[in-house]
Short mmCIF file of C-alpha atoms in Angstrom, two decimals:
data_model
loop_
_atom_site.label_atom_id
_atom_site.label_comp_id
_atom_site.label_asym_id
_atom_site.label_seq_id
_atom_site.Cartn_x
_atom_site.Cartn_y
_atom_site.Cartn_z
CA UNK A 29 -26.82 -26.25 116.77
CA UNK A 30 -28.20 -22.82 116.00
CA UNK A 31 -29.97 -22.43 119.30
CA UNK A 32 -28.56 -19.60 121.40
CA UNK A 33 -28.81 -19.93 125.16
CA UNK A 34 -28.99 -16.50 126.77
CA UNK A 35 -28.33 -15.94 130.46
CA UNK A 36 -29.72 -12.73 131.95
CA UNK A 37 -28.92 -11.36 135.36
CA UNK A 38 -31.39 -9.18 137.24
CA UNK A 39 -30.26 -7.67 140.53
CA UNK A 40 -33.65 -8.25 142.14
CA UNK A 41 -33.47 -12.04 141.74
CA UNK A 42 -33.51 -13.90 145.02
CA UNK A 43 -30.42 -15.76 146.24
CA UNK A 44 -31.77 -19.20 145.33
CA UNK A 45 -31.99 -18.18 141.65
CA UNK A 46 -28.47 -16.78 141.78
CA UNK A 47 -27.21 -20.08 143.22
CA UNK A 48 -28.96 -22.08 140.50
CA UNK A 49 -27.31 -19.95 137.82
CA UNK A 50 -23.84 -20.43 139.32
CA UNK A 51 -24.45 -24.17 139.61
CA UNK A 52 -25.36 -24.40 135.92
CA UNK A 53 -22.08 -22.71 135.00
CA UNK A 54 -20.06 -25.16 137.07
CA UNK A 55 -22.06 -28.04 135.57
CA UNK A 56 -21.20 -26.73 132.11
CA UNK A 57 -17.48 -26.64 132.92
CA UNK A 58 -17.55 -30.04 134.61
CA UNK A 59 -19.25 -31.62 131.60
CA UNK A 60 -16.61 -30.17 129.28
CA UNK A 61 -13.83 -31.52 131.49
CA UNK A 62 -15.43 -34.96 131.66
CA UNK A 63 -15.57 -35.13 127.87
CA UNK A 64 -11.86 -34.30 127.75
CA UNK A 65 -11.07 -36.92 130.40
CA UNK A 66 -13.07 -39.64 128.66
CA UNK A 67 -12.09 -38.95 125.05
CA UNK A 68 -8.65 -37.31 124.86
CA UNK A 69 -6.02 -39.32 123.03
CA UNK A 70 -3.63 -38.41 125.86
CA UNK A 71 -6.05 -39.13 128.71
CA UNK A 72 -3.81 -41.74 130.35
CA UNK A 73 -0.84 -39.36 130.42
CA UNK A 74 -2.48 -36.45 132.26
CA UNK A 75 -3.11 -35.45 135.87
CA UNK A 76 -6.86 -35.03 135.74
CA UNK A 77 -7.22 -34.04 139.37
CA UNK A 78 -4.99 -31.02 138.76
CA UNK A 79 -6.81 -30.12 135.53
CA UNK A 80 -10.23 -30.32 137.20
CA UNK A 81 -9.14 -28.41 140.30
CA UNK A 82 -7.42 -25.64 138.36
CA UNK A 83 -10.21 -25.17 135.82
CA UNK A 84 -13.04 -25.24 138.38
CA UNK A 85 -11.16 -22.76 140.57
CA UNK A 86 -10.63 -20.42 137.62
CA UNK A 87 -14.32 -20.51 136.72
CA UNK A 88 -15.73 -20.41 140.25
CA UNK A 89 -16.50 -16.68 140.04
CA UNK A 90 -17.78 -16.68 136.47
CA UNK A 91 -21.19 -15.08 136.11
CA UNK A 92 -21.86 -16.29 132.57
CA UNK A 93 -20.91 -19.37 130.62
CA UNK A 94 -19.09 -17.15 128.16
CA UNK A 95 -16.70 -16.12 130.95
CA UNK A 96 -15.62 -19.76 131.28
CA UNK A 97 -14.40 -20.01 127.68
CA UNK A 98 -10.79 -18.90 128.35
CA UNK A 99 -10.42 -21.46 131.16
CA UNK A 100 -11.86 -24.24 129.00
CA UNK A 101 -9.37 -23.29 126.29
CA UNK A 102 -6.57 -23.44 128.88
CA UNK A 103 -7.74 -26.92 129.87
CA UNK A 104 -7.63 -27.99 126.23
CA UNK A 105 -4.11 -26.63 125.92
CA UNK A 106 -3.07 -28.77 128.89
CA UNK A 107 -3.98 -31.92 126.92
CA UNK A 108 -0.67 -31.56 125.05
CA UNK A 109 -1.98 -32.58 121.65
CA UNK A 110 -1.65 -29.19 119.89
CA UNK A 111 -4.83 -29.88 117.95
CA UNK A 112 -7.83 -29.74 120.30
CA UNK A 113 -9.80 -26.52 120.11
CA UNK A 114 -12.89 -24.70 121.32
CA UNK A 115 -15.49 -23.02 119.12
CA UNK A 116 -18.06 -20.71 120.64
CA UNK A 117 -21.71 -20.95 119.63
CA UNK A 118 -21.25 -17.86 117.46
CA UNK A 119 -18.35 -19.44 115.59
CA UNK A 120 -20.21 -22.74 115.21
CA UNK A 121 -23.20 -20.89 113.77
CA UNK A 122 -20.97 -19.20 111.18
CA UNK A 123 -19.40 -22.51 110.18
CA UNK A 124 -22.84 -24.10 109.93
CA UNK A 125 -24.26 -21.33 107.76
CA UNK A 126 -21.52 -21.93 105.22
CA UNK A 127 -19.45 -19.87 102.83
CA UNK A 128 -22.15 -18.08 100.83
CA UNK A 129 -24.28 -17.06 103.83
CA UNK A 130 -21.27 -15.60 105.61
CA UNK A 131 -19.89 -13.80 102.56
CA UNK A 132 -16.79 -15.96 102.17
CA UNK A 133 -15.23 -17.20 98.97
CA UNK A 134 -15.88 -20.88 98.35
CA UNK A 135 -12.72 -23.04 98.13
CA UNK A 136 -11.33 -22.81 94.62
CA UNK A 137 -10.59 -26.18 93.01
CA UNK A 138 -8.13 -25.58 90.19
CA UNK A 139 -7.57 -28.06 87.42
CA UNK A 140 -5.78 -28.15 84.08
CA UNK A 141 -3.96 -30.44 81.67
CA UNK A 142 -0.31 -29.45 81.94
CA UNK A 143 1.80 -29.79 78.80
CA UNK A 144 -1.16 -31.56 77.20
CA UNK A 145 -0.53 -34.76 79.14
CA UNK A 146 -0.37 -34.30 82.93
CA UNK A 147 -3.70 -33.93 84.75
CA UNK A 148 -3.36 -31.41 87.56
CA UNK A 149 -5.94 -30.75 90.30
CA UNK A 150 -5.65 -29.18 93.72
CA UNK A 151 -7.50 -30.23 96.86
CA UNK A 152 -8.08 -27.06 98.91
CA UNK A 153 -8.96 -26.83 102.60
CA UNK A 154 -12.66 -26.57 103.49
CA UNK A 155 -13.70 -25.06 106.82
CA UNK A 156 -17.45 -25.48 106.90
CA UNK A 157 -19.99 -27.61 108.79
CA UNK A 158 -22.53 -26.93 106.04
CA UNK A 159 -23.61 -30.09 104.20
CA UNK A 160 -24.48 -28.09 101.10
CA UNK A 161 -20.90 -26.84 100.99
CA UNK A 162 -19.60 -30.39 101.32
CA UNK A 163 -21.77 -31.57 98.43
CA UNK A 164 -20.67 -28.66 96.24
CA UNK A 165 -17.01 -29.34 97.05
CA UNK A 166 -17.23 -33.04 96.14
CA UNK A 167 -19.32 -32.51 93.01
CA UNK A 168 -17.03 -29.74 91.74
CA UNK A 169 -14.00 -31.97 92.27
CA UNK A 170 -15.67 -34.91 90.52
CA UNK A 171 -16.73 -32.72 87.61
CA UNK A 172 -13.16 -31.55 87.06
CA UNK A 173 -11.72 -35.06 87.40
CA UNK A 174 -14.27 -36.43 84.93
CA UNK A 175 -13.35 -33.71 82.45
CA UNK A 176 -9.64 -34.48 82.78
CA UNK A 177 -10.24 -38.22 82.42
CA UNK A 178 -11.90 -37.61 79.05
CA UNK A 179 -8.58 -36.14 77.89
CA UNK A 180 -6.71 -39.38 78.68
CA UNK A 181 -3.85 -37.91 80.74
CA UNK A 182 -0.53 -39.70 81.07
CA UNK A 183 -0.67 -39.33 84.85
CA UNK A 184 -2.06 -37.25 87.69
CA UNK A 185 -0.89 -34.53 90.05
CA UNK A 186 -2.91 -33.88 93.22
CA UNK A 187 -1.79 -30.69 94.93
CA UNK A 188 -2.19 -30.54 98.72
CA UNK A 189 0.19 -27.62 99.18
CA UNK A 190 -1.37 -24.84 101.23
CA UNK A 191 -4.18 -27.11 102.46
CA UNK A 192 -4.07 -26.61 106.23
CA UNK A 193 -7.02 -28.90 106.91
CA UNK A 194 -10.68 -28.46 107.77
CA UNK A 195 -13.36 -31.08 107.25
CA UNK A 196 -12.01 -34.50 106.34
CA UNK A 197 -15.32 -35.99 105.12
CA UNK A 198 -15.64 -34.09 101.82
CA UNK A 199 -11.90 -34.19 101.17
CA UNK A 200 -11.79 -37.96 101.56
CA UNK A 201 -14.86 -38.47 99.39
CA UNK A 202 -13.27 -36.28 96.71
CA UNK A 203 -10.03 -38.25 96.44
CA UNK A 204 -11.59 -41.70 96.90
CA UNK A 205 -11.32 -42.59 93.17
CA UNK A 206 -7.54 -42.22 93.44
CA UNK A 207 -7.15 -44.71 96.31
CA UNK A 208 -6.33 -48.31 95.44
CA UNK A 209 -7.86 -50.15 98.40
CA UNK A 210 -9.89 -49.98 101.61
CA UNK A 211 -8.61 -49.21 105.09
CA UNK A 212 -5.82 -46.89 104.01
CA UNK A 213 -6.12 -44.31 106.78
CA UNK A 214 -7.75 -44.04 110.18
CA UNK A 215 -7.08 -43.22 113.82
CA UNK A 216 -5.65 -45.00 116.84
CA UNK A 217 -7.26 -43.99 120.13
CA UNK A 218 -5.97 -43.90 123.71
CA UNK A 219 -6.76 -47.60 124.20
CA UNK A 220 -4.87 -48.57 121.06
CA UNK A 221 -7.99 -49.36 119.03
CA UNK A 222 -7.70 -48.56 115.31
CA UNK A 223 -10.70 -47.39 113.30
CA UNK A 224 -10.24 -47.03 109.55
CA UNK A 225 -12.19 -44.62 107.34
CA UNK A 226 -13.70 -45.56 104.01
CA UNK A 227 -15.96 -44.18 101.30
CA UNK A 228 -18.38 -45.92 98.96
CA UNK A 229 -21.39 -44.84 96.90
CA UNK A 230 -21.71 -41.39 98.45
CA UNK A 231 -21.23 -42.60 102.03
CA UNK A 232 -18.35 -41.94 104.41
CA UNK A 233 -17.66 -44.75 106.88
CA UNK A 234 -16.00 -44.64 110.27
CA UNK A 235 -15.26 -48.28 110.90
CA UNK A 236 -18.34 -50.14 109.70
CA UNK A 237 -20.73 -47.26 110.36
CA UNK A 238 -21.80 -44.84 107.63
CA UNK A 239 -21.62 -41.47 109.37
CA UNK A 240 -22.03 -39.12 106.40
CA UNK A 241 -24.21 -39.27 103.29
CA UNK A 242 -23.43 -36.98 100.36
CA UNK A 243 -25.76 -35.87 97.58
CA UNK A 244 -23.94 -36.49 94.32
CA UNK A 245 -24.98 -34.73 91.13
CA UNK A 246 -21.82 -35.71 89.26
CA UNK A 247 -20.85 -39.22 88.25
CA UNK A 248 -18.17 -40.63 90.48
CA UNK A 249 -14.93 -40.75 88.45
CA UNK A 250 -13.48 -44.06 87.31
CA UNK A 251 -10.77 -45.50 89.54
CA UNK A 252 -7.40 -43.98 88.66
CA UNK A 253 -4.71 -46.59 87.93
CA UNK A 254 -2.03 -44.35 86.44
CA UNK A 255 0.85 -42.75 88.30
CA UNK A 256 -0.19 -40.07 90.80
CA UNK A 257 2.13 -37.40 92.22
CA UNK A 258 0.98 -35.98 95.56
CA UNK A 259 2.37 -32.50 96.24
CA UNK A 260 2.76 -31.40 99.87
CA UNK A 261 4.52 -28.69 101.85
CA UNK A 262 4.91 -27.53 105.44
CA UNK A 263 1.43 -25.95 105.39
CA UNK A 264 -0.21 -29.28 104.53
CA UNK A 265 -1.84 -30.16 107.84
CA UNK A 266 -4.57 -31.87 109.81
CA UNK A 267 -7.21 -33.32 107.45
CA UNK A 268 -4.84 -32.80 104.52
CA UNK A 269 -2.34 -34.98 106.39
CA UNK A 270 -5.02 -37.67 106.62
CA UNK A 271 -5.27 -37.47 102.83
CA UNK A 272 -1.48 -37.63 102.50
CA UNK A 273 -1.30 -40.64 104.84
CA UNK A 274 -4.02 -42.38 102.83
CA UNK A 275 -1.58 -42.55 99.90
CA UNK A 276 1.43 -43.76 101.91
CA UNK A 277 2.37 -47.21 100.63
CA UNK A 278 0.22 -47.04 97.48
CA UNK A 279 2.26 -48.48 94.60
CA UNK A 280 1.37 -45.98 91.88
CA UNK A 281 2.12 -42.81 93.85
CA UNK A 282 4.98 -40.65 95.06
CA UNK A 283 4.64 -37.93 97.69
CA UNK A 284 6.68 -34.93 96.57
CA UNK A 285 7.72 -31.90 98.64
CA UNK A 286 8.65 -31.33 102.27
CA UNK A 287 7.55 -32.82 105.56
CA UNK A 288 3.96 -31.91 106.32
CA UNK A 289 2.84 -29.74 109.24
CA UNK A 290 2.63 -32.43 111.90
CA UNK A 291 -0.98 -32.12 113.12
CA UNK A 292 -1.38 -35.82 112.48
CA UNK A 293 -4.33 -36.50 114.74
CA UNK A 294 -8.07 -36.90 114.39
CA UNK A 295 -10.59 -34.56 116.02
CA UNK A 296 -14.20 -35.10 117.01
CA UNK A 297 -16.78 -32.38 117.71
CA UNK A 298 -18.70 -32.49 121.00
CA UNK A 299 -21.60 -30.09 121.37
CA UNK A 300 -22.03 -28.33 124.72
CA UNK A 301 -25.29 -27.05 126.18
CA UNK A 302 -24.90 -23.50 124.84
CA UNK A 303 -24.20 -24.68 121.30
CA UNK A 304 -20.44 -24.33 121.56
CA UNK A 305 -18.17 -27.13 120.40
CA UNK A 306 -15.26 -28.91 122.00
CA UNK A 307 -13.19 -30.12 119.07
CA UNK A 308 -11.18 -32.81 120.79
CA UNK A 309 -8.24 -34.87 119.59
CA UNK A 310 -9.33 -38.47 120.12
CA UNK A 311 -6.75 -40.37 118.10
CA UNK A 312 -3.57 -40.26 116.01
CA UNK A 313 -3.38 -40.98 112.30
CA UNK A 314 -2.54 -44.51 111.22
CA UNK A 315 -1.84 -45.46 107.63
CA UNK A 316 -2.57 -48.70 105.76
CA UNK A 317 0.48 -50.39 107.31
CA UNK A 318 -0.69 -49.59 110.84
CA UNK A 319 2.04 -46.98 111.32
CA UNK A 320 0.96 -44.37 113.87
CA UNK A 321 1.87 -40.71 113.42
CA UNK A 322 1.86 -39.73 117.08
CA UNK A 323 4.67 -37.21 117.38
CA UNK A 324 3.44 -33.61 117.23
CA UNK A 325 5.21 -31.55 114.59
CA UNK A 326 7.02 -34.47 112.97
CA UNK A 327 4.73 -34.63 109.97
CA UNK A 328 4.74 -37.07 107.07
CA UNK A 329 7.94 -37.39 105.06
CA UNK A 330 7.84 -37.15 101.27
CA UNK A 331 9.23 -39.79 98.93
CA UNK A 332 10.91 -37.06 96.89
CA UNK A 333 12.17 -33.98 98.73
CA UNK A 334 11.96 -30.49 97.28
CA UNK A 335 14.26 -27.81 98.68
CA UNK A 336 12.46 -24.50 99.03
CA UNK A 337 13.91 -21.59 97.07
CA UNK A 338 13.55 -17.91 97.88
CA UNK A 339 11.96 -17.71 94.45
CA UNK A 340 8.49 -19.28 94.73
CA UNK A 341 8.36 -19.72 90.98
CA UNK A 342 11.49 -21.88 91.02
CA UNK A 343 10.10 -23.94 93.89
CA UNK A 344 6.88 -24.57 91.97
CA UNK A 345 8.88 -25.44 88.87
CA UNK A 346 10.90 -27.97 90.88
CA UNK A 347 7.71 -29.61 92.19
CA UNK A 348 6.24 -29.99 88.72
CA UNK A 349 9.50 -31.19 87.19
CA UNK A 350 9.76 -33.99 89.78
CA UNK A 351 6.10 -34.85 89.26
CA UNK A 352 6.57 -35.08 85.49
CA UNK A 353 9.68 -37.25 85.93
CA UNK A 354 7.83 -39.67 88.18
CA UNK A 355 4.85 -39.92 85.83
CA UNK A 356 7.21 -40.41 82.87
CA UNK A 357 9.02 -43.17 84.75
CA UNK A 358 12.33 -41.34 84.60
CA UNK A 359 12.75 -41.08 88.37
CA UNK A 360 11.92 -44.04 90.57
CA UNK A 361 13.18 -42.63 93.91
#
C-alpha cells in the first residue's frame, strides 16, 4: 500500500518506450472501469459503453497516471450512488499512517454518568486505515463502557450525532455489546444477495468470513440489557448509519433525533496499481428485518423526533430530556 510508482519521462526515449507508457496508462484506466462495472451496486442501471468511451477518450492524451484521476472521479460520479470515491496513493498513505504519524487528533470518545444514573458515551467517526488506531479506538470505548457499567446506570445513551462515518469495522466492534442478536445489519448487492456483518471475540465477520482481527487489551463489556437511547442528527452518515440501522427493531432501544444523512450504502476499497484506492459502493444497507435503505438522501428515521432550535444548547437539552424519559419509561413513543 505504501509503494509509490513513479513515472519519469525523458525526451530521448525511443517511440516504442513512449507507446508502452501510454498503454500502461490506458490499462490503468480500463482496470478501474472494469472494477466499477463488475462491483457497482448500480451496475445494471448504467450505460457502460458510454462510461468507457467517455472516460477512455478523456484520458487518451494523459502522460501520467495522475492526470487520469479527474476522469476516474468523473466516472465514479456517473455511478449515481453519491458515495463512491477515489483516494490517491498519497491520501491512502496518510490514512494508513494513522492519526499520530500525521499529526492529527485522535477521535475523542466522551463518556460520563449524567445525573448520577444515565450512562452517556459518544461514538465518534474514525477515518483511518491504521490497525493500531482501530485497536486503540475499540479498547478506549470498552474501557469507558466497563467503567460506566461498574456504576450500575439506569440506562444508556449512545451519541452518534456529528459522526459522519469512516471505518465501520472498529465502530461495529465497539458497539457490539449493545446489540441483542446476530445479523442485525449488512448490505444488499446488485444481484440482491444480502451479506450480514457480525462481531465475536475480537473478530469482525462479513457473512461467515472473519475479515478483521482486533487486538483487545480491555475486557469486552457485558451485554447491555437495559434501555438504550441512540442519538442521531442530519450529520450522522455512512458507517454511522450502519450503526444506526443495526439498532432498528431492537426492543430495548429508541432512536432519537432527526433523519440521518442518507449515505446508506456500503463501500469496499479496491487497490489500483499505483497504490490509489477506488472506494466503491457495492451494496445498500439492510437491517435485521431485511429492509433495504436504497434511496440516496432519505436517511433513517428516528423513533422520537427532535426539532432543531437556533439555540444549540436547547436542542441538546431536548435530546437528553427525551433520552431520560425513554430510559425512565415515561415515554413509550
